[in-house]
Amino acid sequence: MTQHSRDLSRRRLLFGGAAVGAGVLLAGCTSNESQEPTTAQTKGADAAAGGNAAPGERVTIGFSAPAADHGWIAAITNNAKAQAAAYSDVEFKTVEAGADAAAQRAALSTLLSQKPDVIVLLPHDGKELNAFGLEAMQAGVPVVNLDRAFPDAKAYRLQIKGDNYGMGVAAATYIAEQLKAKGVSNPVIGEIAGIDSLELTQERSKGFADTLAQHGLKVANRRAAEFTADSGQQAATGLLQALPKIDAIWNHDDDQGIGVLAAINQANRKEFFMVGGAGSKKAMEDIQADNTVLKATVTYSPSMASSAISLARLIAQGKGMSDLVELQVPKEIILASETITKENVSNYLKLGF
Amino acid sequence: MSEVTETPAAERAAKLPAQSPPVDPAETAAAGHAATGRLSWWRGDGGEGARRNLGLIGVLVALIVIGIVTRPDLYGDSSWVWSNFLTILKLASVVGVVTVGMTFVIIGGGIDLSVGAIVALAGVWATTVATQSYGAGGMIFCALTVGLGVGLVNGLLISYGRLVPFIATLAMLVAARGLAAEISNKQTQVSDNNTINSIASTNLLGIPLLVYILAAVVIAGWVLLNRTTFGRRTVAVGGNPEAARLAGINVKRHTLLLYALSGLCCGIAAIMLTAQATSAQAAMANLYELDAIAAAIIGGTLLSGGRGTIIGSLLGVIIFSTITNLFAINGLSTEAQNMVKGGIIVAAVLVQQVHFRSLTQFLSRNRLTTT
C-alpha cells in the first residue's frame, strides 16, 4: 500500500510538474509582437494639406465599431485610433460595439450622454441603427457613418463608404481585359464570395455579373465562403473540383484569400489567374512577388476610417476640405474601388492592412 | 486488463441497460437471444451498429448516383473521380477528427459545444509569432497541449464542478473564442512554417497525409471504444451513470477524461485546419460543433448516451462532405445545401427510430428520403 501510494504521489508530481511547465511555456507563446497595428494608414498632421492640419479648437470624437474578428474591421478600429492620435486637438473616446445592433445601440446611448462633439460609427447594421443616428443628430451631435449606410438621410451628417458594386465592376473589368488580351475564347470564370447573406456580398456579386455580361461572359461556378481563411480553403477546394479547367477566379476578400491560395497550391493548379478583393498587405506582397496565381486585387480600403476621423474633426471644428470650394465637409463620400496590379502595387503597399 | 477482472459482472450489469434504449419487445427479445448465442450475430444486438452503418453506406451510394446523373461529364473521367474521392476525404478529415472525440463525449452521456472554439484557440495559439519561432514541433506541441488543457478545464467544470455539460461547454465556446480573438488581435495569423503547411499538401503513396491522420485517429478511437476497459466504461457511464458508479467505476474521473480526449482531438484538428488554410484566426472552425454533433447523431450515436459507433460517426462526416462536394460540382448555392443538410439529419434520425425488419425495407425508405 505504501509502495502504491508513493508511486501514485510520484506520478502526480510528474504530471503536475509537466502541466505547470507546459502552462508556463504556453503562456509565453501568446506574444504577437510583429502584428502590432501599423500607423502607415494615417495622414500625419504635418503632411496634411493646407491650414486644416494646424491644431484648432479642441474636439471630442466618439467612436464605435463592431468587435468583429476579421482583419478588415480590426484595421478600421486601429486606423481610427492611430489617426485620432495624430491630432493634438482631438480627444478620442471609443465604446465597444458589443455583439449585435442592440448592444451597440446601448453603448452608443452612453456615449451620446457624454456629449461628444461628433460621433463616428461603423454600425453592425445601418438599418437597425438608423434610429440612433436620428436621435444623435436631433440632439445636435453630428454623426459620421462609416461604410454601412443609414437609409434615412437625416440620420447622418457625413456618409463615407466603399463601393461594393464598384469592386465587382473593377474585378470583372480587369478579368475581361486580361482574357481578351490572351485571346481566350469561351473562358471559364469562377467566383468565391464572402458571407452570402450580407448585402455587401450580393452587391459585389451583382457588379461582377453585370460587368461580365457586358463583355459577353458569365460566372461558371460561384462558391460562398465566410471571410475566414479556413472557409475560403474549403470553398476553393469545391470550386477547383467542380471546374477541371479555369481561366480566371475572383475572390471577394483577401483574408479568406489566404485559404483560397492554399487550396490552389494544394490542388497543384496554376492554369488560371486570380483577382482578390479588399487589398490586404499579404495580397499586395503576393502580387508584387508575382509568384502565385494572384495577379491583382480590387480595393475596399479600411483607410476610410482614418479619413472619417479627419473629416469628423473638420466637421466638429466647422471647417471645410481645403481643396474644395465649399466651406463645409460634403455629405457623402464614396471611395473608388481601385485595381492593384504588379505595375502600381508599390504605391498601395502602405495602405495594405 | 487486470482492471476488467475487478468487477466484470457489475460492469456488465451497468452495460446492459445502456445497450437497450427504448425498443419494442421484439428487439429486446432479439438482444436476449443474441446473448445466449441462439441468433446469428447479424440479426442480434451486436449487429445493430453494422446494420445502421450499412444504411448510411446506402445513403452515400445514393449521393454518388446523384452525382453521376447530374455531372456525367466529370464522372466519366476516372482520374477526376479518384481525385474527387480524395478531396471528399480531405474535406472530411478535420471535422472527422473532431467527431471522434465528440462521439466519445456523447456516448459518455455528455455534449461538447466548445469543439469549434477549441480548434480556433489551439490554431491561433499555435500560430502566434512566439510559438512559430519554436518550429513545427513547438507548434504541434502547443496545439495539442492547448486542446488537451481546455478539454481538461471542461471536464473539471462538469465532473467536479457539477455544471451541466451544455452550460459548461457553451461558456467555454464563448470564452475560448474570446481568448483566441484576444491573442490574435482579431487578425488572421499566417503560418510561415513550411513543415506545418505541407501537412495539407503532402501525399504518401498517392493518398493525402490528412487522410492518414484521419484514419489513424479513427482506428485509435475504434480500438479505444471497442477493445479497452476505457471504452466499456464510457458506454457504462453514458448508459446509466448510477449503475456505473455502483459497479465501481470512478464516474467523475472518467467524465473528466472524456472531455480531455475531445479537447485533444480538437488540438489535432487545429493543426490539420491550420495546415489547410496556411493560417489561423479566431473565427475559424465556425460551427464545427454542430457539424460534429450532427455527424455523430446520423451515425447512430444516441444523444442521451450509452450507444454509438466510431464508424457510424465517420460515415456521418463523409456523408456531409459528399453533400458539400455534390453541391459544389453542380454550382448550387450554400442556402440550398444547408436546407438539404437539415433534411438529411431529420431523415437519418427518423429512419433510425424505425427498427428495421429487413435491410431492403430500410434501403428503400432511405432512398425515398434522399431523392
XYZ file of C-alpha atoms in Angstrom:
724
model
C 0.000 0.000 0.000
C 2.797 2.426 0.912
C 4.643 1.372 -2.207
C 1.494 2.039 -4.202
C 0.815 5.443 -2.718
C 4.409 6.512 -3.192
C 4.145 5.545 -6.827
C 0.954 7.497 -7.084
C 2.406 10.612 -5.495
C 5.443 10.434 -7.716
C 3.212 10.083 -10.728
C 1.136 13.036 -9.592
C 4.251 15.101 -9.060
C 5.442 14.254 -12.558
C 2.112 15.057 -14.140
C 1.712 18.212 -12.083
C 5.213 19.346 -12.949
C 4.656 18.664 -16.633
C 1.352 20.530 -16.570
C 2.842 23.564 -14.847
C 5.815 23.508 -17.185
C 3.615 23.314 -20.261
C 1.434 26.105 -18.872
C 4.390 28.422 -18.322
C 5.804 27.596 -21.736
C 2.467 28.206 -23.471
C 1.737 31.423 -21.652
C 4.952 32.742 -23.128
C 3.738 31.765 -26.568
C 0.905 34.241 -26.893
C 3.137 37.110 -27.908
C 2.480 38.503 -31.341
C 4.859 41.386 -31.451
C 5.205 41.709 -35.166
C 1.447 42.126 -35.569
C 1.061 45.490 -33.886
C -1.237 47.808 -35.810
C 0.611 49.828 -38.390
C 0.457 53.565 -38.342
C 1.112 53.742 -42.053
C -2.532 54.282 -42.912
C -2.830 57.635 -41.171
C -2.132 61.034 -42.542
C 0.201 62.812 -40.159
C -0.694 66.335 -39.051
C 2.412 67.665 -40.734
C 1.644 66.011 -44.067
C -1.936 67.221 -44.359
C -2.735 69.850 -46.927
C -3.423 73.484 -46.243
C -4.070 75.013 -42.868
C -6.521 72.313 -41.769
C -3.787 70.298 -40.081
C -2.810 73.077 -37.738
C -4.160 72.499 -34.233
C -7.529 74.152 -33.840
C -10.399 74.114 -31.415
C -10.226 71.107 -29.065
C -12.836 68.483 -30.036
C -14.024 65.153 -28.673
C -14.700 62.389 -31.201
C -16.774 59.402 -30.084
C -16.120 56.157 -31.954
C -17.831 52.772 -32.177
C -17.181 49.776 -34.434
C -18.133 46.098 -34.070
C -15.601 43.967 -32.235
C -15.545 41.614 -35.190
C -12.836 39.035 -35.620
C -11.983 39.965 -39.167
C -8.793 41.661 -40.242
C -10.619 44.417 -42.096
C -12.722 45.517 -39.096
C -9.655 45.301 -36.866
C -7.845 47.599 -39.316
C -10.791 50.041 -39.221
C -10.506 50.399 -35.446
C -6.720 50.563 -35.450
C -6.702 53.209 -38.186
C -9.278 55.353 -36.412
C -7.275 55.242 -33.191
C -3.987 55.998 -34.926
C -5.446 58.873 -36.925
C -7.020 60.434 -33.825
C -3.674 60.164 -32.030
C -2.042 62.094 -34.863
C -4.015 65.227 -33.966
C -3.099 67.099 -30.807
C -6.528 68.757 -30.667
C -8.617 65.545 -30.733
C -9.822 63.635 -27.724
C -10.787 60.110 -28.799
C -13.480 58.227 -26.906
C -14.184 54.690 -28.048
C -17.002 52.398 -26.910
C -17.171 48.674 -27.577
C -19.969 47.914 -30.004
C -20.703 44.530 -28.413
C -22.042 41.521 -30.203
C -25.037 42.906 -32.099
C -27.023 46.003 -33.062
C -28.888 46.134 -29.741
C -25.646 46.062 -27.737
C -24.154 48.735 -29.966
C -27.243 50.936 -29.513
C -26.905 50.669 -25.734
C -23.198 51.533 -25.872
C -23.861 54.481 -28.179
C -26.542 55.882 -25.860
C -23.951 56.018 -23.087
C -21.563 57.729 -25.459
C -24.207 60.256 -26.532
C -24.980 61.180 -22.940
C -21.344 62.283 -22.594
C -21.989 64.886 -25.343
C -19.055 64.349 -27.717
C -18.626 66.941 -30.482
C -19.054 64.336 -33.193
C -19.682 60.587 -33.380
C -18.030 58.249 -35.906
C -19.582 54.826 -36.103
C -19.452 51.692 -38.138
C -22.832 50.138 -37.355
C -23.477 46.408 -37.082
C -26.364 47.112 -39.428
C -27.158 50.513 -40.940
C -30.909 49.893 -40.939
C -31.036 48.833 -37.305
C -29.028 51.814 -36.061
C -30.809 54.384 -38.213
C -32.898 55.450 -35.188
C -29.767 56.164 -33.186
C -28.420 58.340 -35.998
C -31.631 60.398 -35.960
C -31.543 60.706 -32.170
C -27.943 61.926 -32.129
C -28.478 64.371 -34.986
C -31.536 65.805 -33.235
C -29.501 66.155 -30.055
C -27.080 68.278 -32.088
C -24.246 65.749 -32.346
C -23.164 65.245 -35.977
C -22.909 61.578 -36.980
C -20.319 60.225 -39.391
C -21.493 56.904 -40.769
C -18.643 54.642 -41.743
C -19.337 52.183 -44.550
C -22.770 50.789 -43.620
C -25.296 53.389 -44.741
C -28.350 54.611 -42.833
C -31.470 54.557 -45.005
C -32.565 57.960 -43.648
C -30.617 60.979 -44.971
C -31.429 62.951 -41.798
C -29.650 60.321 -39.674
C -26.123 61.351 -40.691
C -24.001 64.411 -41.338
C -21.428 62.544 -43.403
C -21.515 59.177 -45.083
C -18.162 57.699 -46.067
C -18.107 54.256 -47.571
C -16.515 51.905 -50.027
C -18.084 50.831 -53.288
C -19.120 47.186 -53.190
C -20.814 47.191 -56.583
C -17.751 49.004 -57.926
C -15.487 46.253 -56.587
C -17.332 43.723 -58.694
C -17.132 46.062 -61.693
C -13.393 46.594 -61.231
C -12.692 42.871 -60.848
C -14.805 41.941 -63.871
C -13.244 44.686 -65.999
C -9.718 43.516 -65.167
C -10.606 39.870 -65.842
C -12.338 40.698 -69.148
C -9.367 42.789 -70.322
C -6.840 40.118 -69.419
C -8.839 37.366 -71.095
C -9.266 39.470 -74.218
C -5.531 40.219 -74.279
C -4.799 36.497 -74.029
C -7.388 35.747 -76.706
C -9.190 33.109 -74.674
C -12.461 32.075 -76.253
C -15.254 30.782 -74.048
C -13.402 31.351 -70.780
C -14.338 29.568 -67.534
C -14.675 32.089 -64.696
C -15.042 31.121 -61.038
C -16.139 33.299 -58.126
C -15.540 32.828 -54.400
C -17.853 35.137 -52.493
C -17.929 36.177 -48.847
C -20.807 35.628 -46.423
C -23.755 35.226 -48.749
C -26.452 36.686 -46.516
C -24.735 40.098 -46.373
C -25.933 42.852 -48.666
C -22.355 43.813 -49.456
C -21.643 40.343 -50.837
C -24.734 40.493 -53.026
C -23.726 43.943 -54.358
C -20.214 42.732 -55.139
C -21.527 39.703 -56.995
C -24.068 41.811 -58.901
C -21.396 44.273 -60.032
C -19.245 41.342 -61.114
C -22.006 39.530 -63.020
C -23.360 42.722 -64.660
C -19.954 43.787 -65.933
C -19.037 40.301 -67.148
C -22.347 40.198 -69.033
C -21.429 43.432 -70.840
C -18.360 41.615 -72.139
C -20.416 38.579 -73.073
C -19.002 36.499 -70.215
C -20.549 34.722 -67.259
C -19.632 33.046 -63.980
C -19.325 29.276 -64.401
C -19.438 28.420 -60.686
C -19.790 30.526 -57.570
C -18.981 29.287 -54.042
C -19.646 31.323 -50.905
C -17.147 31.309 -48.008
C -17.293 33.132 -44.664
C -14.490 35.720 -44.841
C -12.216 33.314 -42.960
C -9.170 31.544 -44.354
C -10.394 28.043 -43.498
C -13.799 28.614 -45.136
C -12.012 30.115 -48.159
C -9.870 26.985 -48.416
C -12.937 24.750 -48.385
C -14.912 26.852 -50.855
C -11.948 26.995 -53.218
C -11.400 23.230 -52.957
C -15.011 22.741 -54.041
C -14.671 25.220 -56.892
C -11.474 23.617 -58.204
C -13.084 20.205 -58.039
C -16.129 21.408 -59.982
C -14.108 23.117 -62.711
C -11.256 20.956 -64.029
C -10.067 23.865 -66.178
C -10.380 27.516 -65.147
C -9.294 30.762 -66.807
C -9.936 33.297 -64.050
C -11.163 33.476 -60.452
C -12.393 36.431 -58.449
C -12.152 36.017 -54.699
C -14.082 38.725 -52.795
C -11.816 39.011 -49.772
C -8.060 38.856 -49.304
C -8.320 37.493 -45.753
C -10.175 34.419 -46.937
C -7.845 34.572 -49.949
C -5.032 33.151 -47.784
C -7.058 29.940 -47.645
C -8.055 30.169 -51.313
C -4.397 30.387 -52.365
C -3.568 27.484 -50.026
C -6.260 25.347 -51.683
C -4.937 26.251 -55.136
C -1.401 25.241 -54.120
C -2.644 22.024 -52.508
C -4.501 21.117 -55.702
C -1.415 21.992 -57.791
C -3.412 24.215 -60.137
C -1.909 27.174 -61.953
C -3.608 27.376 -65.348
C -5.609 30.487 -64.361
C -5.091 33.903 -62.751
C -6.883 35.225 -59.695
C -8.111 38.640 -58.632
C -8.502 39.410 -54.917
C -10.599 41.903 -53.013
C -10.123 44.497 -50.228
C -6.348 44.910 -50.512
C -4.574 43.210 -47.602
C -0.850 43.631 -47.140
C -0.314 39.896 -47.735
C -2.196 40.057 -51.052
C -0.182 43.094 -52.169
C 3.089 41.358 -51.295
C 1.981 38.300 -53.275
C 1.106 40.496 -56.258
C 4.453 42.258 -56.025
C 6.395 38.993 -55.764
C 4.378 37.651 -58.725
C 4.942 34.018 -57.753
C 1.318 32.974 -57.180
C -1.800 32.953 -59.346
C -2.889 36.174 -57.589
C -2.240 38.892 -60.175
C -4.459 41.743 -58.966
C -6.738 42.871 -56.181
C -9.534 45.438 -56.124
C -9.528 47.737 -53.104
C -12.005 48.291 -50.342
C -9.613 50.067 -48.072
C -10.006 50.369 -44.298
C -8.085 53.627 -44.647
C -11.594 55.107 -44.876
C -11.609 55.024 -41.053
C -8.636 57.390 -40.940
C -10.360 59.700 -43.415
C -13.570 59.545 -41.375
C -11.720 60.710 -38.244
C -10.028 63.555 -40.151
C -13.349 64.689 -41.607
C -15.175 64.303 -38.272
C -12.585 66.642 -36.752
C -13.181 69.193 -39.507
C -16.963 68.909 -39.050
C -16.643 69.499 -35.308
C -14.360 72.485 -35.910
C -16.696 73.843 -38.598
C -14.044 73.675 -41.330
C -14.331 72.501 -44.922
C -11.973 70.397 -47.028
C -9.277 72.795 -48.104
C -9.107 71.602 -51.721
C -12.830 72.143 -52.254
C -14.537 75.500 -52.634
C -17.318 74.584 -50.176
C -16.938 75.867 -46.644
C -18.155 72.605 -45.096
C -17.315 68.915 -45.492
C -19.570 67.263 -48.151
C -22.391 64.977 -47.091
C -21.357 61.818 -48.908
C -18.044 60.332 -49.950
C -17.771 57.044 -51.793
C -14.290 55.641 -52.253
C -13.467 54.331 -55.682
C -12.501 50.683 -55.895
C -9.054 50.702 -57.420
C -7.352 47.851 -59.194
C -3.917 46.984 -57.825
C -1.596 45.116 -60.164
C 2.131 44.438 -60.230
C 2.654 47.749 -62.027
C 1.176 50.025 -59.355
C 1.399 47.877 -56.212
C 4.312 49.856 -54.766
C 2.060 52.925 -54.440
C -0.518 50.969 -52.464
C 1.653 48.834 -50.170
C 1.427 51.365 -47.355
C -2.380 51.105 -47.448
C -2.401 47.316 -47.055
C -3.860 46.026 -43.815
C -6.543 -5.778 -18.391
C -6.367 -6.558 -14.694
C -8.916 -3.868 -14.049
C -11.534 -5.763 -16.000
C -11.408 -8.668 -13.658
C -12.182 -6.489 -10.686
C -15.877 -6.132 -11.400
C -16.782 -7.914 -14.585
C -20.290 -8.852 -13.557
C -21.105 -5.431 -12.228
C -19.804 -3.648 -15.298
C -21.800 -5.966 -17.436
C -24.872 -5.155 -15.418
C -24.216 -1.475 -15.966
C -23.793 -2.024 -19.632
C -26.912 -3.984 -20.333
C -29.464 -1.260 -19.730
C -27.180 1.031 -21.689
C -27.410 -1.033 -24.803
C -31.164 -1.206 -24.867
C -32.618 2.233 -25.449
C -36.417 2.356 -25.710
C -37.129 -0.528 -28.035
C -40.029 -2.719 -28.910
C -40.303 -6.101 -27.223
C -39.199 -7.969 -30.330
C -35.897 -6.103 -30.387
C -35.283 -6.783 -26.707
C -36.006 -10.418 -27.284
C -33.542 -10.458 -30.128
C -30.905 -8.931 -27.889
C -31.585 -11.564 -25.297
C -31.263 -14.305 -27.846
C -28.017 -12.893 -29.096
C -26.627 -13.032 -25.613
C -27.430 -16.704 -25.386
C -25.989 -17.266 -28.820
C -29.141 -18.658 -30.416
C -29.456 -15.913 -33.028
C -26.816 -15.021 -35.562
C -24.601 -12.014 -34.837
C -26.110 -10.167 -37.777
C -29.663 -10.194 -36.501
C -28.755 -9.833 -32.879
C -27.810 -6.844 -30.815
C -24.157 -6.921 -31.775
C -25.004 -6.441 -35.419
C -27.202 -3.435 -34.807
C -24.399 -0.919 -35.361
C -23.364 -2.701 -38.533
C -26.930 -2.675 -39.867
C -27.130 1.050 -39.225
C -23.799 1.654 -40.950
C -24.984 -0.284 -43.964
C -27.930 2.088 -44.144
C -25.513 5.035 -44.131
C -23.488 3.431 -46.900
C -26.769 3.193 -48.810
C -27.205 6.957 -48.404
C -23.638 7.500 -49.636
C -24.238 5.347 -52.705
C -27.431 7.299 -53.423
C -25.488 10.586 -53.207
C -22.821 9.300 -55.579
C -25.509 8.140 -58.008
C -26.993 11.651 -57.927
C -23.517 12.998 -58.688
C -23.091 10.653 -61.656
C -26.526 11.546 -63.023
C -26.073 15.314 -62.664
C -22.460 15.591 -63.822
C -21.800 12.643 -66.151
C -19.058 14.687 -67.867
C -16.961 14.843 -64.665
C -17.721 11.311 -63.507
C -16.733 9.999 -66.930
C -13.107 10.831 -66.191
C -11.648 8.182 -63.896
C -8.713 10.307 -62.718
C -11.181 13.033 -61.737
C -13.300 10.512 -59.824
C -10.259 9.364 -57.813
C -9.109 12.915 -57.056
C -12.679 13.844 -56.116
C -12.847 10.882 -53.747
C -9.656 12.049 -52.051
C -10.977 15.629 -51.943
C -14.101 14.450 -50.139
C -11.976 12.582 -47.588
C -9.703 15.600 -47.131
C -12.749 17.786 -46.622
C -13.982 15.295 -44.026
C -10.640 14.936 -42.247
C -10.759 17.883 -39.845
C -14.385 17.525 -38.797
C -13.832 13.759 -38.736
C -11.121 14.012 -36.081
C -13.296 16.378 -34.018
C -16.230 13.993 -34.395
C -14.272 11.042 -32.979
C -13.779 12.985 -29.741
C -17.374 14.181 -29.831
C -18.622 10.605 -30.233
C -16.845 9.565 -27.033
C -18.300 12.513 -25.136
C -21.844 11.832 -26.370
C -21.630 8.081 -25.717
C -20.460 9.021 -22.231
C -23.684 10.945 -21.726
C -22.330 14.453 -22.309
C -22.079 17.028 -25.074
C -19.236 19.305 -26.093
C -20.348 22.562 -27.690
C -16.907 24.103 -27.454
C -15.061 21.989 -30.048
C -15.067 24.651 -32.786
C -13.831 27.248 -30.314
C -11.098 24.904 -29.039
C -9.917 24.286 -32.604
C -9.778 28.046 -33.164
C -7.976 28.720 -29.881
C -5.450 25.927 -30.410
C -4.887 27.049 -34.004
C -4.416 30.686 -33.041
C -2.170 29.823 -30.105
C -0.005 27.622 -32.295
C 0.460 30.311 -34.951
C 1.499 33.256 -32.798
C 4.838 34.729 -33.730
C 6.312 33.435 -30.468
C 5.115 29.848 -30.997
C 6.134 29.796 -34.634
C 9.668 30.639 -33.559
C 9.870 27.166 -31.952
C 9.284 25.493 -35.313
C 6.837 22.812 -36.350
C 7.390 20.680 -33.249
C 6.658 23.608 -30.976
C 3.503 24.473 -32.906
C 2.187 20.906 -32.774
C 3.023 20.590 -29.080
C 1.301 23.910 -28.416
C -1.898 22.997 -30.299
C -2.153 19.585 -28.621
C -1.459 20.966 -25.161
C -3.929 23.831 -25.542
C -6.591 21.419 -26.821
C -5.958 18.969 -24.003
C -5.821 21.755 -21.426
C -9.115 23.336 -22.476
C -10.693 19.885 -22.574
C -9.473 19.258 -19.027
C -10.991 22.536 -17.861
C -14.301 21.497 -19.480
C -14.056 18.123 -17.759
C -13.219 19.606 -14.355
C -16.138 22.029 -14.547
C -18.524 19.237 -15.491
C -17.329 16.357 -13.301
C -16.086 18.090 -10.165
C -17.816 21.466 -10.589
C -21.124 19.693 -11.300
C -22.033 22.002 -14.160
C -24.403 20.710 -16.819
C -22.248 19.806 -19.878
C -24.384 22.001 -22.118
C -23.752 25.084 -19.951
C -20.092 24.415 -19.197
C -19.131 23.882 -22.831
C -21.353 26.733 -24.015
C -19.447 29.009 -21.644
C -16.190 27.572 -22.982
C -17.343 28.191 -26.571
C -17.732 31.901 -25.840
C -14.648 32.194 -23.644
C -12.261 30.271 -25.917
C -13.247 32.300 -28.976
C -12.805 35.446 -26.898
C -9.329 34.376 -25.799
C -8.463 33.445 -29.385
C -9.553 36.906 -30.576
C -7.519 38.493 -27.787
C -4.369 36.534 -28.623
C -4.664 37.079 -32.364
C -5.667 40.735 -32.004
C -8.513 39.746 -34.360
C -6.056 39.311 -37.197
C -5.558 36.352 -39.476
C -2.264 34.776 -38.425
C -0.395 33.373 -41.385
C 1.652 30.239 -40.785
C 5.123 30.708 -42.255
C 6.174 27.209 -41.259
C 6.552 25.107 -44.381
C 6.570 21.825 -42.456
C 3.148 22.615 -40.982
C 1.767 23.896 -44.282
C 2.997 20.810 -46.112
C 0.827 18.575 -43.902
C -2.064 19.609 -46.138
C -0.224 19.173 -49.439
C 1.851 16.033 -48.824
C 0.777 12.774 -50.435
C 2.085 9.373 -49.396
C 1.542 6.635 -51.982
C -0.942 8.918 -53.730
C -3.054 9.456 -50.632
C -3.022 12.777 -48.744
C -1.356 12.846 -45.336
C -4.544 14.384 -43.905
C -6.437 11.199 -44.786
C -3.815 9.089 -42.989
C -4.201 11.267 -39.897
C -7.976 10.846 -40.033
C -7.577 7.086 -40.462
C -5.137 6.892 -37.545
C -7.474 8.814 -35.244
C -10.481 6.743 -36.316
C -8.636 3.449 -35.788
C -7.322 4.601 -32.413
C -10.843 5.707 -31.476
C -12.337 2.407 -32.607
C -9.827 0.370 -30.610
C -10.274 2.588 -27.569
C -14.049 2.276 -27.679
C -14.385 -1.398 -28.556
C -11.286 -3.129 -27.236
C -10.380 -1.417 -23.967
C -11.736 -1.016 -20.459
C -11.885 2.707 -21.126
C -14.369 2.135 -23.960
C -16.541 -0.238 -21.931
C -16.613 2.239 -19.093
C -17.588 5.054 -21.471
C -20.637 3.085 -22.594
C -21.466 2.201 -18.999
C -21.143 5.782 -17.738
C -23.288 7.114 -20.550
C -25.933 4.418 -20.322
C -26.511 4.556 -16.607
C -24.107 6.646 -14.531
C -25.592 5.474 -11.221
C -25.196 1.810 -12.112
C -21.684 2.554 -13.362
C -20.821 4.207 -10.055
C -22.221 1.249 -8.104
C -20.176 -1.031 -10.319
C -17.053 0.683 -9.027
C -16.309 2.996 -11.933
C -14.939 6.386 -10.982
C -17.580 8.258 -12.986
C -16.183 11.711 -12.255
C -12.671 10.862 -13.327
C -13.964 9.081 -16.392
C -16.082 12.103 -17.415
C -13.035 14.319 -16.968
C -11.013 12.067 -19.264
C -13.733 12.056 -21.942
C -13.687 15.855 -22.255
C -9.892 15.848 -22.207
C -9.984 13.334 -25.070
C -12.352 15.574 -27.020
C -10.044 18.532 -26.400
C -7.044 16.530 -27.601
C -8.890 15.641 -30.816
C -9.577 19.371 -31.283
C -5.854 20.055 -30.888
C -5.066 17.542 -33.649
C -7.807 19.062 -35.816
C -6.393 22.549 -35.199
C -3.042 21.533 -36.696
C -4.783 19.977 -39.715
C -7.002 23.003 -40.302
C -4.129 25.454 -39.835
C -2.121 23.484 -42.377
C -5.015 23.506 -44.846
C -5.679 27.233 -44.550
C -1.953 28.042 -44.002
C -3.262 30.372 -41.314
C -5.415 30.555 -38.214
C -7.845 33.091 -36.833
C -10.345 33.360 -34.025
C -13.338 32.846 -36.308
C -12.111 29.631 -37.877
C -13.797 26.239 -37.452
C -17.073 28.116 -37.311
C -19.990 25.886 -36.167
C -17.848 22.731 -36.210
C -19.633 21.713 -33.009
C -22.871 21.413 -34.951
C -21.213 19.515 -37.805
C -19.640 17.081 -35.352
C -22.813 16.558 -33.319
C -24.901 16.131 -36.469
C -22.425 13.612 -37.898
C -22.380 11.610 -34.661
C -26.178 11.610 -34.469
C -26.797 10.477 -38.023
C -24.058 7.925 -37.424
C -26.306 6.337 -34.822
C -24.911 7.776 -31.601
C -27.646 8.193 -29.044
C -27.755 11.813 -27.827
C -28.701 10.623 -24.344
C -25.582 8.471 -24.204
C -24.778 4.801 -23.857
C -24.706 3.910 -27.518
C -22.748 4.847 -30.619
C -20.071 3.729 -33.030
C -16.941 5.404 -34.364
C -17.518 4.005 -37.857
C -21.067 5.400 -37.886
C -19.776 8.855 -36.955
C -17.119 8.657 -39.658
C -19.782 7.762 -42.221
C -21.858 10.692 -40.982
C -18.968 13.096 -41.613
C -18.297 11.605 -45.040
C -21.976 11.943 -45.974
C -21.892 15.636 -45.113
C -18.706 16.303 -47.049
C -20.120 14.351 -50.012
C -23.189 16.604 -49.972
C -20.959 19.699 -49.886
C -18.981 18.300 -52.802
C -22.151 17.409 -54.718
C -23.449 20.964 -54.378
C -20.101 22.450 -55.375
C -19.771 20.439 -58.583
C -23.329 21.363 -59.531
C -22.782 25.055 -58.730
C -25.724 25.191 -56.313
C -25.946 27.753 -53.535
C -24.982 27.308 -49.893
C -28.557 28.032 -48.802
C -29.916 25.042 -50.682
C -27.095 22.929 -49.299
C -27.927 23.875 -45.698
C -31.586 23.030 -46.248
C -30.677 19.600 -47.584
C -28.254 19.047 -44.685
C -31.053 19.815 -42.224
C -33.358 17.440 -44.088
C -30.754 14.653 -44.008
C -30.284 14.998 -40.249
C -34.024 14.708 -39.634
C -34.400 11.865 -42.123
C -31.484 9.925 -40.677
C -32.818 10.136 -37.146
C -36.358 9.280 -38.252
C -35.085 6.249 -40.128
C -33.170 5.106 -37.065
C -36.251 5.218 -34.915
C -37.773 2.591 -37.131
C -36.321 -0.751 -36.166
C -35.581 -2.334 -39.459
C -37.316 -5.580 -40.033
C -35.234 -6.139 -43.090
C -32.417 -4.426 -44.891
C -34.316 -3.922 -48.130
C -37.088 -2.112 -46.348
C -34.558 0.220 -44.793
C -32.755 0.944 -48.016
C -35.888 1.722 -49.959
C -37.009 4.071 -47.222
C -33.694 5.861 -47.247
C -33.701 6.315 -50.975
C -37.127 7.880 -50.742
C -35.952 10.450 -48.243
C -32.807 11.490 -50.026
C -34.013 11.878 -53.591
